[in-house]
Every structure is written in structure tokens, then in C-alpha cells.
Steps between C-alpha positions, in 0.01 A plus 500: 500500500594254775292211639321522835710230667846344487554197271477148641775368272833640376489719192772524232769763554455619142133574568584680822761719333255579224256625764777710657562660160133555412332558837764625744750714306232725341373589849837609636636847547851453363723645770813387311403678179752766396198733463389456863544832685240476779541488879857381558649214303516140615840433351603155384815351352637171375710474817197566718292249306770233534516564873122471527502178297769343718326614816169353379667171408692466827194623693673529837321661795773676695318631805786400730867443432450128554231466232746605229829647624616642167170682442558696819873553456473613137238757600728641769792525257307643203334768713840602634617526137204720409537713812859571399394593146257748656771621740273437798645552848682205656227459761274361225748220426485153651831546684332683789156522657332593172455319172280442200202282414308459174132573548245436228406866451555845644155465660627208707820688581326805646262277698774305677696813594186675630442194722863501613491871583164465677624220723823686575318812621237306693771329703599848616157658555286196581249283316207724592632791290399375154234768456762772555749380236541733203666451160610750235536503122421735215172504310697351208602186692388168353158383618657184644631711790149576622403135461808389697415739783139380518612135506741594778217643710585867451185711518421659164468845656861461620641462149644843412527545123675835464393722214743558213487730198689606191731734693700197618419288194266304731770397747428507874618816677704465821315800644159335469635181658661684792185702563277192491723307740520795742123545494440129566744492790328799659164321486624172645551294186802275448678546163676177402528459121586710194470364145714698256482428127762520228302487175130530585244305300324804357793712385831345620534778759789474745467571869813670645655220707775707662279741697223243551752253638637758743149570627431128539826448688442796733161364608597131500250420222541208260552629144430268208606589146271370226714509185309225320540652152775761510728322745610270218646798314720578799748233393604774252736754664315793345171398668644389835455855638125439522551263794754717681385493861414131495757457777235632743233258375402188693388314187531532123316321219516469121305286254758324285214373284414858402827617347778252571378226264443242774146393391198499732523487800822623662495778759823533702461656844789600725465572871742665740398275789391151401389422853224761488362311201557154646349585840182626332459208260664189647314177564661195661274195485663177606477348151732771364760478778857390432823545689771755422794582724450878486194720457645682197667203337225473238220717359140380507317719252157385619549752780566788259167478313126441540465153348684184598562365151730689268635465149865475392497857362869567554585255221368728224653812654836321519469400135406853390799649680739237362376468142473877439740655748463836672635696203233371260222543755601863547498552125154344465366749754680793336353403163149514646566838661632635169194371315278677753696820443451451126123483552510797738674705229217420259244620756692819577522590130124475440307808612184293548662300782686571822734306726344512848776389737878488503617170357756322719499150351312333211149633569361802314187667641331712235163617374320695233540858616191692616335745262409840648578366848201263504626214721173306501488483123873421495444200729216379277716529188782300659262230620368466148849497351609222737198287410543558128873427495464181701205383289731474199665199664834620363633662817395506864544797734343580839404806702501667839361814660728769646360813664165430337654467154446186292850397391621249240791275597757365254729253678786336308615168644406207278823316413440501122410869464710692247494853363275396212232391747515833680478682166196297398335558838541876462363485146186322624453741790554804282266370230210446740572823684457693177158340454399604852633852446276539195205370701546765767 
């Protein structure tokens, strides 16, 4: 529908917007639709949009304090605000050796802390020990962890993805971690990094931070907590228990663009020791030098991330927190959790379906139940149901596989979703399930 090359002369805005309407919009997956229930949401808001618009208009590049002082200082302040809402330990605040930085995504966050932890351990054991370094996570950990390790030079065979199952609702077991670390130490490997997850991508499973953190501390291993999705819910007192034990973590990350209405992209990361991060990532070319009286007088965020350039992301987070307030943000999250429970109740009341995992937040994992114990046929039926439901174009859900079972995921998080949308989604699913049941 589009020409092979860019135009030589300006085209009318009206014509351009017409093309957006006719050629772009129809090809989108509408993540902001109230009937979007796939993956995890990419939440937006008027406050977040205004912040993005102002940031785009101002277009500052705040890689050092000097290049836009308020961009740096606002980020420091807003991340302290958010850390306090999450009741994070004081060592994650800017008042000490720790602090926060807004990364683009959780993928970037885990990469920079893997690099920081790698450099910290190699200063102790020597630069020739890279092939002996070992990392740990569960088999439910986001795929970005493996990618981060490979970028950081960790040998793939040294990435320990510990098996989980339904007995722990797919959370990592402290016993398996302890045994793996002990075995590696006996064979000359050097354990240096644990990635724990609060709200896994597949099923929103929660790794037990308290015992995992104690293990990490006893062995001197860096523990990172990936709470990209579910960490946002921990601003609510009733969900804060899921990050108990974070006091023993070296770093902690959430994606505010997932469930805190901050618009893409906004991924706050807090570290216990900023200097581990800075020492791994700093660059000091002459053209970026400027004089300050004390080393810690200013923050230069270029040394807390991979790229040099950075956007003024703190502006939209500041506007979200101010224009909605913590009370309203908590209620938004509670509403989504209640809507998920509403859907879960529908599933539980229909004998043709089953809820597969314990629901902690706003994700329901469910499936058409097997007939006569035939798991292969059950997987096939659920694959077909997913394809049929999504082909209607009226709702969008996604899937995962747990213990060899093909699972349907229903994640509530779009800002405009109401009970009527959940009701309609269940009606569509149930309608097409009945057709498949007759077929089989």
C-alpha cells in the first residue's frame, strides 16, 4: 500500500493522517483495547501521555548532570518516591551508596546488573576466571536473563536454570538452589549471580525471596529481583509480602510501563551499591569531562546504563505519581486484580475448564480440561481454542506451556478494562469452547 521510496516534496498533513487511519491503524494489535488480555499489559494514561509529549517536545539528552541538570535530579527524586511507596530498604535510596535509575526495559536492567556483578567478582578472582563463572535462575525466568548472560560473556553451559513444577506453583525452590551452588563449588566453579523473579512471564509465579536472599548472602552472591510485572502491585500493602526478603537483594527492578500507567518505556532499577554499576559501565572521554568539587556531588546516568544518550523518562513518572496519587494507583491495580478474580470464578464454575495455577495478581492461567486423561489431545484442543478465539478479533489472549501442558493466559491490565469486557471475553471463550467440545 505504500510507495517504494520516500517523497521528494512535502505532503499535506491531512493526506498523511488519512494514510495513518487507512493503512496503519488496521495493521495494529490494539494493546490499549479494553479487550486486550494477552502477555502483560503495556499500560498508558493521560498523565503518562502528557509526560511523553513534554519529553518529546523538550527533547533533552541527559546523559550527564551538566547536559540537563533537572532531568538527572528529577529522576533521583522520583525513584526515591517510588522506592518509598514500595517500602524498599533504605540502601536502595539515593541518600547512601545505592540509588535508582530508569532503564528502558527489564531486559536492559538485568543486563547492566549482570555486568556489574561479573566485574565485581572478577576483581576478586581474576580476569582469567570468566569460564568458571556460574549464574542461577529458575526455568521460568524471563528469556532476557539468558541473553544478558551471553552478552556478558558467561558460557551458556554455566547458566543454571533450575527446574520448577506445580508443587511450588512454579517458584524456585531454595533446596535446588543450595544443592546446585554446593555442587558447583565442589567442582571448581564460581557462583556469582542469582536472578529471582516476582511474577514470572508464564504464570506470575513468585520465587521465595527470603530464603533465596539468605542463601545469596551466605555465599556472597549478587541477587537480582526481576519484578517487572508484579512489582508494581507491591505499592499495595496487601501485595507487599511478595517482595519480603528484598532487603538481601543487590538490585530490584519493575516495569512502570507494564502496570503503573507510565507509558512505554519506563523500567526503574534500584541497586544497593551504585559503584558496582558505575565501575562496570563508566566511560570518561575528554569531551564529556566537567569539573565538580566532590565525586558524589552529581549523578551521571550515562554510567548506569549501556547507551550514552537517554530520554527524560522521569518526567512522565513524576506526572503519573502527581496527577493520580498513590491512593488511586493502588485502586487501579486492585480493580484489575478483582477483575481477574471475576474471570477466574467463571473458569472454576465451568466443568469443561480448569484453573491451572494459583492466581496471585491479575493473571489467570487456565485451560480446557483433559478428557479421559488424554494430555496430548487436551493440548491440541487448547491450541485450537486459542487460535479460534483470537481470530474473532474481539479479544486477544496468549498462551504458555507448563509441565508439558498448553495453557491459556488471561491477563487483566489495560487501563480501560471493565467488568463488562471480562464478561464478554468469557462469553466468547465459552462459546467457541462448546464448539470444540462437540467436535471432540
